[in-house]
PDB file of C-alpha atoms in Angstrom:
ATOM      1  CA  MET A   1     -64.065  42.123  21.612  1.00  0.00           C
ATOM      2  CA  ASN A   2     -62.625  45.627  22.125  1.00  0.00           C
ATOM      3  CA  CYS A   3     -59.749  47.087  20.132  1.00  0.00           C
ATOM      4  CA  GLY A   4     -57.286  46.661  23.017  1.00  0.00           C
ATOM      5  CA  SER A   5     -57.923  42.928  23.316  1.00  0.00           C
ATOM      6  CA  LEU A   6     -57.681  42.468  19.543  1.00  0.00           C
ATOM      7  CA  LYS A   7     -54.373  44.295  19.462  1.00  0.00           C
ATOM      8  CA  ASN A   8     -53.004  42.204  22.285  1.00  0.00           C
ATOM      9  CA  ASN A   9     -54.061  38.969  20.526  1.00  0.00           C
ATOM     10  CA  LEU A  10     -52.432  40.096  17.312  1.00  0.00           C
ATOM     11  CA  ASN A  11     -49.235  40.958  19.165  1.00  0.00           C
ATOM     12  CA  LEU A  12     -49.289  37.559  20.887  1.00  0.00           C
ATOM     13  CA  LYS A  13     -49.803  35.744  17.569  1.00  0.00           C
ATOM     14  CA  ASP A  14     -47.029  37.815  15.971  1.00  0.00           C
ATOM     15  CA  THR A  15     -44.658  36.929  18.822  1.00  0.00           C
ATOM     16  CA  ARG A  16     -45.511  33.220  18.560  1.00  0.00           C
ATOM     17  CA  MET A  17     -45.015  33.290  14.780  1.00  0.00           C
ATOM     18  CA  LYS A  18     -41.596  34.924  15.160  1.00  0.00           C
ATOM     19  CA  LYS A  19     -40.598  32.281  17.728  1.00  0.00           C
ATOM     20  CA  ASN A  20     -41.782  29.498  15.396  1.00  0.00           C
ATOM     21  CA  ILE A  21     -39.848  30.960  12.461  1.00  0.00           C
ATOM     22  CA  LEU A  22     -36.726  31.289  14.628  1.00  0.00           C
ATOM     23  CA  PHE A  23     -37.139  27.709  15.887  1.00  0.00           C
ATOM     24  CA  ILE A  24     -37.535  26.373  12.324  1.00  0.00           C
ATOM     25  CA  ALA A  25     -34.470  28.357  11.215  1.00  0.00           C
ATOM     26  CA  ILE A  26     -32.412  26.867  14.048  1.00  0.00           C
ATOM     27  CA  ILE A  27     -33.519  23.331  13.107  1.00  0.00           C
ATOM     28  CA  LEU A  28     -32.689  23.903   9.421  1.00  0.00           C
ATOM     29  CA  ALA A  29     -29.274  25.299  10.305  1.00  0.00           C
ATOM     30  CA  ALA A  30     -28.532  22.292  12.531  1.00  0.00           C
ATOM     31  CA  MET A  31     -29.610  19.921   9.776  1.00  0.00           C
ATOM     32  CA  LEU A  32     -27.372  21.684   7.240  1.00  0.00           C
ATOM     33  CA  ILE A  33     -24.396  21.547   9.627  1.00  0.00           C
ATOM     34  CA  GLY A  34     -25.019  17.867  10.284  1.00  0.00           C
ATOM     35  CA  TYR A  35     -25.316  17.145   6.565  1.00  0.00           C
ATOM     36  CA  SER A  36     -22.099  18.977   5.731  1.00  0.00           C
ATOM     37  CA  SER A  37     -20.296  17.188   8.590  1.00  0.00           C
ATOM     38  CA  CYS A  38     -21.456  13.789   7.369  1.00  0.00           C
ATOM     39  CA  LYS A  39     -20.439  14.677   3.839  1.00  0.00           C
ATOM     40  CA  ARG A  40     -16.981  15.820   4.984  1.00  0.00           C
ATOM     41  CA  ASP A  41     -16.390  12.689   7.071  1.00  0.00           C
ATOM     42  CA  PHE A  42     -17.390  10.462   4.140  1.00  0.00           C
ATOM     43  CA  SER A  43     -14.977  12.161   1.756  1.00  0.00           C
ATOM     44  CA  LEU A  44     -12.115  11.598   4.186  1.00  0.00           C
ATOM     45  CA  THR A  45     -12.557   7.841   4.466  1.00  0.00           C
ATOM     46  CA  SER A  46     -10.088   7.530   1.604  1.00  0.00           C
ATOM     47  CA  PRO A  47      -8.052  10.765   1.842  1.00  0.00           C
ATOM     48  CA  VAL A  48      -5.317   9.467  -0.447  1.00  0.00           C
ATOM     49  CA  LYS A  49      -7.691   9.807  -3.410  1.00  0.00           C
ATOM     50  CA  THR A  50      -9.275  13.189  -2.738  1.00  0.00           C
ATOM     51  CA  THR A  51      -6.652  15.761  -3.738  1.00  0.00           C
ATOM     52  CA  GLU A  52      -5.620  16.433  -7.312  1.00  0.00           C
ATOM     53  CA  GLY A  53      -1.919  17.031  -7.830  1.00  0.00           C
ATOM     54  CA  THR A  54      -0.923  14.797  -4.890  1.00  0.00           C
ATOM     55  CA  SER A  55       1.543  11.910  -5.181  1.00  0.00           C
ATOM     56  CA  TYR A  56       1.102   8.526  -3.496  1.00  0.00           C
ATOM     57  CA  LEU A  57       3.644   6.216  -1.848  1.00  0.00           C
ATOM     58  CA  ALA A  58       3.693   2.624  -0.568  1.00  0.00           C
ATOM     59  CA  ILE A  59       6.672   1.379   1.462  1.00  0.00           C
ATOM     60  CA  ILE A  60       7.555  -2.313   1.759  1.00  0.00           C
ATOM     61  CA  ASP A  61      10.423  -3.680   3.879  1.00  0.00           C
ATOM     62  CA  ALA A  62      11.870  -6.743   2.139  1.00  0.00           C
ATOM     63  CA  SER A  63      15.435  -6.457   3.452  1.00  0.00           C
ATOM     64  CA  PRO A  64      16.460  -9.505   5.546  1.00  0.00           C
ATOM     65  CA  ASN A  65      19.834  -7.958   6.446  1.00  0.00           C
ATOM     66  CA  PHE A  66      18.743  -4.382   7.173  1.00  0.00           C
ATOM     67  CA  ARG A  67      20.049  -4.721  10.747  1.00  0.00           C
ATOM     68  CA  ARG A  68      23.414  -5.982   9.532  1.00  0.00           C
ATOM     69  CA  ILE A  69      23.723  -3.327   6.812  1.00  0.00           C
ATOM     70  CA  TYR A  70      23.269  -0.375   9.176  1.00  0.00           C
ATOM     71  CA  ASN A  71      24.277  -1.976  12.495  1.00  0.00           C
ATOM     72  CA  LEU A  72      21.040  -0.605  13.943  1.00  0.00           C
ATOM     73  CA  PRO A  73      17.616  -2.121  14.738  1.00  0.00           C
ATOM     74  CA  ASP A  74      15.496  -2.895  11.685  1.00  0.00           C
ATOM     75  CA  SER A  75      12.367  -1.531  13.357  1.00  0.00           C
ATOM     76  CA  PHE A  76      12.330   2.098  12.301  1.00  0.00           C
ATOM     77  CA  ASN A  77      10.140   5.067  11.456  1.00  0.00           C
ATOM     78  CA  VAL A  78       9.755   6.850   8.133  1.00  0.00           C
ATOM     79  CA  PHE A  79       9.760  10.616   7.644  1.00  0.00           C
ATOM     80  CA  ILE A  80       8.818  12.615   4.547  1.00  0.00           C
ATOM     81  CA  ASN A  81      10.481  16.060   4.630  1.00  0.00           C
ATOM     82  CA  GLY A  82      10.838  15.828   8.396  1.00  0.00           C
ATOM     83  CA  GLN A  83       7.244  14.740   9.054  1.00  0.00           C
ATOM     84  CA  LYS A  84       6.767  11.282  10.543  1.00  0.00           C
ATOM     85  CA  ILE A  85       4.373   9.154   8.512  1.00  0.00           C
ATOM     86  CA  THR A  86       4.767   5.835  10.359  1.00  0.00           C
ATOM     87  CA  GLY A  87       5.282   5.102  14.054  1.00  0.00           C
ATOM     88  CA  PHE A  88       3.498   5.210  17.390  1.00  0.00           C
ATOM     89  CA  THR A  89       2.708   8.920  17.233  1.00  0.00           C
ATOM     90  CA  PRO A  90      -0.197  10.487  19.181  1.00  0.00           C
ATOM     91  CA  GLY A  91      -3.511   9.661  17.563  1.00  0.00           C
ATOM     92  CA  THR A  92      -2.153   6.859  15.383  1.00  0.00           C
ATOM     93  CA  VAL A  93      -1.752   3.111  15.769  1.00  0.00           C
ATOM     94  CA  SER A  94       0.710   2.596  12.913  1.00  0.00           C
ATOM     95  CA  PRO A  95       3.537   0.162  13.767  1.00  0.00           C
ATOM     96  CA  PHE A  96       7.222   0.673  13.180  1.00  0.00           C
ATOM     97  CA  MET A  97       8.475  -0.506   9.820  1.00  0.00           C
ATOM     98  CA  THR A  98      10.222  -3.861  10.060  1.00  0.00           C
ATOM     99  CA  PHE A  99      10.937  -6.856   7.828  1.00  0.00           C
ATOM    100  CA  GLY A 100       7.828  -7.975   5.963  1.00  0.00           C
ATOM    101  CA  ALA A 101       5.866  -4.820   6.836  1.00  0.00           C
ATOM    102  CA  THR A 102       3.867  -2.717   4.386  1.00  0.00           C
ATOM    103  CA  PHE A 103       2.945   0.910   4.994  1.00  0.00           C
ATOM    104  CA  PRO A 104       0.223   1.898   4.911  1.00  0.00           C
ATOM    105  CA  SER A 105      -1.652  -1.348   5.344  1.00  0.00           C
ATOM    106  CA  THR A 106      -3.592  -2.656   2.350  1.00  0.00           C
ATOM    107  CA  THR A 107      -6.845  -1.884   4.166  1.00  0.00           C
ATOM    108  CA  THR A 108      -5.980   1.819   4.510  1.00  0.00           C
ATOM    109  CA  GLY A 109      -5.936   4.259   1.614  1.00  0.00           C
ATOM    110  CA  PHE A 110      -5.576   1.466  -0.968  1.00  0.00           C
ATOM    111  CA  GLY A 111      -2.037   0.778   0.274  1.00  0.00           C
ATOM    112  CA  TYR A 112      -0.746   4.336  -0.299  1.00  0.00           C
ATOM    113  CA  VAL A 113      -0.004   7.413   1.764  1.00  0.00           C
ATOM    114  CA  ALA A 114      -0.332  10.870   0.205  1.00  0.00           C
ATOM    115  CA  VAL A 115       2.917  12.839  -0.233  1.00  0.00           C
ATOM    116  CA  PRO A 116       3.618  16.208  -1.884  1.00  0.00           C
ATOM    117  CA  PRO A 117       4.790  16.092  -5.505  1.00  0.00           C
ATOM    118  CA  GLY A 118       8.311  17.141  -6.479  1.00  0.00           C
ATOM    119  CA  LEU A 119      11.683  16.352  -4.886  1.00  0.00           C
ATOM    120  CA  GLN A 120      11.109  14.908  -1.410  1.00  0.00           C
ATOM    121  CA  GLN A 121      13.407  13.587   1.303  1.00  0.00           C
ATOM    122  CA  ILE A 122      12.617  10.165   2.772  1.00  0.00           C
ATOM    123  CA  LYS A 123      14.340   9.462   6.086  1.00  0.00           C
ATOM    124  CA  PHE A 124      14.514   6.308   8.194  1.00  0.00           C
ATOM    125  CA  SER A 125      15.249   6.770  11.896  1.00  0.00           C
ATOM    126  CA  VAL A 126      15.298   4.898  15.200  1.00  0.00           C
ATOM    127  CA  SER A 127      14.918   6.189  18.747  1.00  0.00           C
ATOM    128  CA  GLY A 128      17.912   7.355  20.741  1.00  0.00           C
ATOM    129  CA  LYS A 129      18.298   6.865  24.471  1.00  0.00           C
ATOM    130  CA  ILE A 130      16.979  10.343  25.215  1.00  0.00           C
ATOM    131  CA  ASN A 131      15.161  11.673  22.157  1.00  0.00           C
ATOM    132  CA  PRO A 132      12.758   9.617  20.023  1.00  0.00           C
ATOM    133  CA  ASP A 133      13.688   9.254  16.350  1.00  0.00           C
ATOM    134  CA  SER A 134      16.989  11.051  16.972  1.00  0.00           C
ATOM    135  CA  ILE A 135      19.190   8.557  15.098  1.00  0.00           C
ATOM    136  CA  ALA A 136      18.935   8.831  11.335  1.00  0.00           C
ATOM    137  CA  ILE A 137      19.577   5.512   9.599  1.00  0.00           C
ATOM    138  CA  ALA A 138      19.421   6.657   6.006  1.00  0.00           C
ATOM    139  CA  THR A 139      18.037   9.428   3.825  1.00  0.00           C
ATOM    140  CA  PHE A 140      16.910   9.284   0.201  1.00  0.00           C
ATOM    141  CA  ASN A 141      15.893  12.043  -2.198  1.00  0.00           C
ATOM    142  CA  LYS A 142      13.135  10.967  -4.578  1.00  0.00           C
ATOM    143  CA  THR A 143      11.174  12.893  -7.175  1.00  0.00           C
ATOM    144  CA  PHE A 144       7.408  12.352  -7.261  1.00  0.00           C
ATOM    145  CA  LEU A 145       5.180  13.347 -10.145  1.00  0.00           C
ATOM    146  CA  PRO A 146       1.690  14.662  -9.306  1.00  0.00           C
ATOM    147  CA  ASP A 147      -1.207  12.197  -9.508  1.00  0.00           C
ATOM    148  CA  GLN A 148       1.204   9.246  -9.741  1.00  0.00           C
ATOM    149  CA  GLN A 149       1.682   6.224  -7.462  1.00  0.00           C
ATOM    150  CA  TYR A 150       5.016   4.839  -6.275  1.00  0.00           C
ATOM    151  CA  THR A 151       6.405   1.818  -4.455  1.00  0.00           C
ATOM    152  CA  PHE A 152       9.591   2.077  -2.387  1.00  0.00           C
ATOM    153  CA  MET A 153      10.661  -1.509  -1.646  1.00  0.00           C
ATOM    154  CA  ILE A 154      13.507  -1.774   0.842  1.00  0.00           C
ATOM    155  CA  THR A 155      15.862  -4.596  -0.154  1.00  0.00           C
ATOM    156  CA  ASP A 156      19.434  -5.460   0.787  1.00  0.00           C
ATOM    157  CA  SER A 157      20.505  -3.141  -2.033  1.00  0.00           C
ATOM    158  CA  ILE A 158      19.130  -0.227  -0.020  1.00  0.00           C
ATOM    159  CA  GLN A 159      22.492   1.577  -0.064  1.00  0.00           C
ATOM    160  CA  SER A 160      22.647   1.483  -3.847  1.00  0.00           C
ATOM    161  CA  THR A 161      22.215   4.826  -5.589  1.00  0.00           C
ATOM    162  CA  ARG A 162      20.116   3.193  -8.316  1.00  0.00           C
ATOM    163  CA  ASP A 163      16.338   3.262  -7.978  1.00  0.00           C
ATOM    164  CA  SER A 164      16.160  -0.114  -9.735  1.00  0.00           C
ATOM    165  CA  SER A 165      18.237  -1.708  -6.966  1.00  0.00           C
ATOM    166  CA  GLN A 166      16.544  -0.164  -3.952  1.00  0.00           C
ATOM    167  CA  ILE A 167      13.651  -0.739  -5.493  1.00  0.00           C
ATOM    168  CA  PHE A 168      11.887   2.613  -6.242  1.00  0.00           C
ATOM    169  CA  LEU A 169       9.108   2.180  -8.806  1.00  0.00           C
ATOM    170  CA  GLN A 170       6.388   4.201 -10.432  1.00  0.00           C
ATOM    171  CA  ASP A 171       3.276   2.035 -10.347  1.00  0.00           C
ATOM    172  CA  VAL A 172       1.901   2.260 -13.865  1.00  0.00           C
ATOM    173  CA  TYR A 173      -1.191   0.219 -14.675  1.00  0.00           C
ATOM    174  CA  ASN A 174      -4.609   0.587 -16.246  1.00  0.00           C
ATOM    175  CA  PHE A 175      -7.344   1.103 -13.683  1.00  0.00           C
ATOM    176  CA  PRO A 176      -9.861  -0.277 -13.492  1.00  0.00           C
ATOM    177  CA  PRO A 177      -8.930  -3.470 -15.340  1.00  0.00           C
ATOM    178  CA  THR A 178     -11.436  -5.088 -17.653  1.00  0.00           C
ATOM    179  CA  ILE A 179     -14.364  -6.691 -15.826  1.00  0.00           C
ATOM    180  CA  GLY A 180     -13.385 -10.258 -14.930  1.00  0.00           C
ATOM    181  CA  TYR A 181      -9.658  -9.441 -14.789  1.00  0.00           C
ATOM    182  CA  TYR A 182      -7.140  -8.091 -12.270  1.00  0.00           C
ATOM    183  CA  ASN A 183      -3.763  -6.364 -12.613  1.00  0.00           C
ATOM    184  CA  LEU A 184      -0.713  -8.308 -11.437  1.00  0.00           C
ATOM    185  CA  ARG A 185       2.987  -7.476 -11.179  1.00  0.00           C
ATOM    186  CA  PHE A 186       5.828  -9.639  -9.830  1.00  0.00           C
ATOM    187  CA  ILE A 187       9.050  -8.521  -8.088  1.00  0.00           C
ATOM    188  CA  HIS A 188      11.982 -10.889  -7.506  1.00  0.00           C
ATOM    189  CA  ALA A 189      13.416  -9.409  -4.301  1.00  0.00           C
ATOM    190  CA  VAL A 190      14.843 -12.549  -2.699  1.00  0.00           C
ATOM    191  CA  LEU A 191      18.387 -12.541  -1.304  1.00  0.00           C
ATOM    192  CA  ASN A 192      21.273 -14.932  -2.015  1.00  0.00           C
ATOM    193  CA  ASP A 193      19.764 -16.658  -5.027  1.00  0.00           C
ATOM    194  CA  THR A 194      22.182 -18.905  -6.907  1.00  0.00           C
ATOM    195  CA  LEU A 195      24.208 -16.985  -9.472  1.00  0.00           C
ATOM    196  CA  GLY A 196      22.791 -17.438 -12.960  1.00  0.00           C
ATOM    197  CA  LYS A 197      19.544 -19.019 -11.748  1.00  0.00           C
ATOM    198  CA  THR A 198      16.093 -17.607 -12.497  1.00  0.00           C
ATOM    199  CA  VAL A 199      12.562 -18.247 -11.254  1.00  0.00           C
ATOM    200  CA  ASP A 200       9.030 -18.634 -12.635  1.00  0.00           C
ATOM    201  CA  LEU A 201       5.720 -17.608 -11.078  1.00  0.00           C
ATOM    202  CA  PHE A 202       3.299 -20.508 -11.495  1.00  0.00           C
ATOM    203  CA  SER A 203      -0.494 -20.444 -10.999  1.00  0.00           C
ATOM    204  CA  TYR A 204      -2.049 -23.660  -9.690  1.00  0.00           C
ATOM    205  CA  ALA A 205      -5.575 -22.625 -10.752  1.00  0.00           C
ATOM    206  CA  LYS A 206      -4.424 -21.940 -14.289  1.00  0.00           C
ATOM    207  CA  ASN A 207      -1.887 -24.781 -14.290  1.00  0.00           C
ATOM    208  CA  ALA A 208       0.452 -22.449 -16.136  1.00  0.00           C
ATOM    209  CA  VAL A 209       3.358 -20.069 -15.749  1.00  0.00           C
ATOM    210  CA  ILE A 210       2.390 -16.404 -15.396  1.00  0.00           C
ATOM    211  CA  TYR A 211       5.944 -14.962 -15.489  1.00  0.00           C
ATOM    212  CA  SER A 212       9.115 -16.832 -16.404  1.00  0.00           C
ATOM    213  CA  ASN A 213      12.923 -16.606 -16.288  1.00  0.00           C
ATOM    214  CA  LEU A 214      13.138 -13.767 -13.770  1.00  0.00           C
ATOM    215  CA  LYS A 215      16.516 -12.790 -12.326  1.00  0.00           C
ATOM    216  CA  PRO A 216      17.011 -11.348  -8.804  1.00  0.00           C
ATOM    217  CA  GLY A 217      15.916  -7.723  -8.811  1.00  0.00           C
ATOM    218  CA  ALA A 218      13.604  -8.222 -11.788  1.00  0.00           C
ATOM    219  CA  VAL A 219      10.313  -6.308 -11.869  1.00  0.00           C
ATOM    220  CA  THR A 220       7.652  -7.241 -14.404  1.00  0.00           C
ATOM    221  CA  ALA A 221       5.145  -4.863 -15.924  1.00  0.00           C
ATOM    222  CA  PHE A 222       1.534  -5.153 -14.784  1.00  0.00           C
ATOM    223  CA  SER A 223      -0.498  -7.711 -16.722  1.00  0.00           C
ATOM    224  CA  GLN A 224      -4.239  -8.311 -16.779  1.00  0.00           C
ATOM    225  CA  ILE A 225      -5.030 -11.802 -15.487  1.00  0.00           C
ATOM    226  CA  GLY A 226      -8.418 -13.497 -15.686  1.00  0.00           C
ATOM    227  CA  VAL A 227     -10.033 -13.953 -12.280  1.00  0.00           C
ATOM    228  CA  ASN A 228     -12.149 -16.840 -11.005  1.00  0.00           C
ATOM    229  CA  LEU A 229     -13.960 -15.734  -7.854  1.00  0.00           C
ATOM    230  CA  GLN A 230     -15.093 -19.297  -7.183  1.00  0.00           C
ATOM    231  CA  VAL A 231     -11.567 -20.663  -6.827  1.00  0.00           C
ATOM    232  CA  THR A 232      -8.764 -19.627  -4.467  1.00  0.00           C
ATOM    233  CA  ASP A 233      -5.506 -19.850  -6.392  1.00  0.00           C
ATOM    234  CA  THR A 234      -2.113 -20.887  -5.049  1.00  0.00           C
ATOM    235  CA  LEU A 235       0.883 -19.110  -6.514  1.00  0.00           C
ATOM    236  CA  TYR A 236       4.254 -20.861  -6.596  1.00  0.00           C
ATOM    237  CA  VAL A 237       7.762 -19.582  -7.188  1.00  0.00           C
ATOM    238  CA  THR A 238       9.599 -22.385  -8.936  1.00  0.00           C
ATOM    239  CA  ARG A 239      13.042 -22.732 -10.394  1.00  0.00           C
ATOM    240  CA  SER A 240      12.989 -21.893 -14.104  1.00  0.00           C
ATOM    241  CA  LEU A 241      13.337 -24.842 -16.435  1.00  0.00           C
ATOM    242  CA  ALA A 242      16.317 -25.559 -18.593  1.00  0.00           C
ATOM    243  CA  THR A 243      16.508 -23.923 -21.996  1.00  0.00           C
ATOM    244  CA  GLY A 244      14.341 -25.756 -24.488  1.00  0.00           C
ATOM    245  CA  VAL A 245      12.069 -27.331 -21.854  1.00  0.00           C
ATOM    246  CA  SER A 246       8.392 -26.436 -22.279  1.00  0.00           C
ATOM    247  CA  SER A 247       6.997 -23.832 -19.880  1.00  0.00           C
ATOM    248  CA  THR A 248       3.871 -26.007 -19.576  1.00  0.00           C
ATOM    249  CA  THR A 249       5.832 -28.567 -17.521  1.00  0.00           C
ATOM    250  CA  PRO A 250       3.505 -29.451 -14.614  1.00  0.00           C
ATOM    251  CA  LEU A 251       4.085 -28.335 -11.043  1.00  0.00           C
ATOM    252  CA  SER A 252       4.939 -31.878  -9.952  1.00  0.00           C
ATOM    253  CA  SER A 253       8.074 -31.730 -12.100  1.00  0.00           C
ATOM    254  CA  ARG A 254       9.258 -28.366 -10.781  1.00  0.00           C
ATOM    255  CA  LEU A 255      11.472 -27.313  -7.877  1.00  0.00           C
ATOM    256  CA  ILE A 256       9.216 -25.247  -5.596  1.00  0.00           C
ATOM    257  CA  LEU A 257      10.907 -22.402  -3.711  1.00  0.00           C
ATOM    258  CA  ALA A 258       7.855 -20.728  -2.127  1.00  0.00           C
ATOM    259  CA  LYS A 259       4.068 -20.722  -2.329  1.00  0.00           C
ATOM    260  CA  MET A 260       1.136 -18.560  -1.243  1.00  0.00           C
ATOM    261  CA  SER A 261      -2.641 -18.817  -1.254  1.00  0.00           C
ATOM    262  CA  PHE A 262      -4.018 -15.960  -3.317  1.00  0.00           C
ATOM    263  CA  GLN A 263      -7.581 -14.838  -4.029  1.00  0.00           C
ATOM    264  CA  ALA A 264      -7.680 -11.890  -6.412  1.00  0.00           C
ATOM    265  CA  GLY A 265     -10.692  -9.632  -6.729  1.00  0.00           C
ATOM    266  CA  SER A 266     -12.165  -8.564 -10.039  1.00  0.00           C
ATOM    267  CA  GLN A 267     -10.805  -5.220 -11.272  1.00  0.00           C
ATOM    268  CA  LYS A 268      -8.231  -4.984  -8.457  1.00  0.00           C
ATOM    269  CA  SER A 269      -4.476  -4.410  -8.753  1.00  0.00           C
ATOM    270  CA  TYR A 270      -1.735  -6.329  -6.906  1.00  0.00           C
ATOM    271  CA  THR A 271       2.016  -6.753  -6.637  1.00  0.00           C
ATOM    272  CA  VAL A 272       3.294 -10.203  -5.656  1.00  0.00           C
ATOM    273  CA  TYR A 273       6.903 -10.318  -4.474  1.00  0.00           C
ATOM    274  CA  PHE A 274       9.423 -13.047  -3.658  1.00  0.00           C
ATOM    275  CA  ARG A 275      11.376 -11.933  -0.572  1.00  0.00           C
ATOM    276  CA  GLY A 276      13.611 -13.150   2.249  1.00  0.00           C
ATOM    277  CA  ASP A 277      16.874 -15.093   2.291  1.00  0.00           C
ATOM    278  CA  ILE A 278      16.661 -18.028  -0.106  1.00  0.00           C
ATOM    279  CA  LYS A 279      19.172 -19.992   1.984  1.00  0.00           C
ATOM    280  CA  LEU A 280      16.819 -19.945   4.992  1.00  0.00           C
ATOM    281  CA  THR A 281      14.182 -22.655   4.615  1.00  0.00           C
ATOM    282  CA  ALA A 282      12.982 -23.058   8.203  1.00  0.00           C
ATOM    283  CA  THR A 283       9.319 -22.055   8.426  1.00  0.00           C
ATOM    284  CA  THR A 284       9.937 -20.650  11.906  1.00  0.00           C
ATOM    285  CA  ASN A 285      12.375 -18.051  10.566  1.00  0.00           C
ATOM    286  CA  ILE A 286      10.442 -14.952   9.519  1.00  0.00           C
ATOM    287  CA  LYS A 287      13.239 -13.948   7.155  1.00  0.00           C
ATOM    288  CA  SER A 288      13.259 -17.194   5.209  1.00  0.00           C
ATOM    289  CA  ARG A 289      12.170 -17.123   1.562  1.00  0.00           C
ATOM    290  CA  ALA A 290       8.468 -16.528   1.057  1.00  0.00           C
ATOM    291  CA  LEU A 291       5.851 -15.009  -1.237  1.00  0.00           C
ATOM    292  CA  SER A 292       3.908 -11.905  -0.189  1.00  0.00           C
ATOM    293  CA  PHE A 293       1.621  -9.422  -1.883  1.00  0.00           C
ATOM    294  CA  TYR A 294       0.100  -5.994  -1.444  1.00  0.00           C
ATOM    295  CA  ARG A 295      -2.917  -4.385  -3.088  1.00  0.00           C
ATOM    296  CA  HIS A 296      -2.787  -1.097  -4.957  1.00  0.00           C
ATOM    297  CA  GLU A 297      -6.467  -0.396  -5.652  1.00  0.00           C
TER     298      GLU A 297
END
């Protein structure tokens, strides 16, 4: 082989090697981009828990007479500092808030939406004839602490200036609970209960009272309750017993006001609330008294 042919072969091999190196580099770069994209998408599946210093908010509408209070529809949108967080906005499928609704849903972000910490304005609005969301129903100024969770439960005391009446709560509980237990809190948000009367929350599976002698507007602290994953419990709101009567009185001897099937998960956290108008007993009326719950984590 002469020197010219050898040189040409070496040049050809050098060219092929450079092409191979370039090709490998392109493949590695694509793989790295794909990996980082997958990693970013995964971290955003629960965005409410990814940013330190953020506050978290759950909104529950438990106001049977919202329409009567404001003389406006009780299907409305919610804004935080002028930014809509619930409604049929482009790219979302979130419904309007209305009686019995929870935002966000318990399957999204653990039942919370991320909000900035500090003093924030919460606004409810409905659509005008020309401009959407042009009619402000009500505005509230609330202070959020960083890395804390809050519940804003809309009741018929929504126009009250007291957080305890509206009900605006900081959700304080130990997470995760002990293995084999779950966190539970109860809110008595029913309307038109008989003056001076109280209620108990009774567990069928435990055959015992969990919370007792609760007045309208009462909010219990979170308690750790033992869980039995093999049994679906039924929770009952019953009329509290007379003074001096044992709290172990069986369900058959109690006046039942509402009930709900409830299956708690181990190391989860829930709020159960008694809502609606206690004078409405028809099962076809969505605003009649009932038990509901939402999950925190």
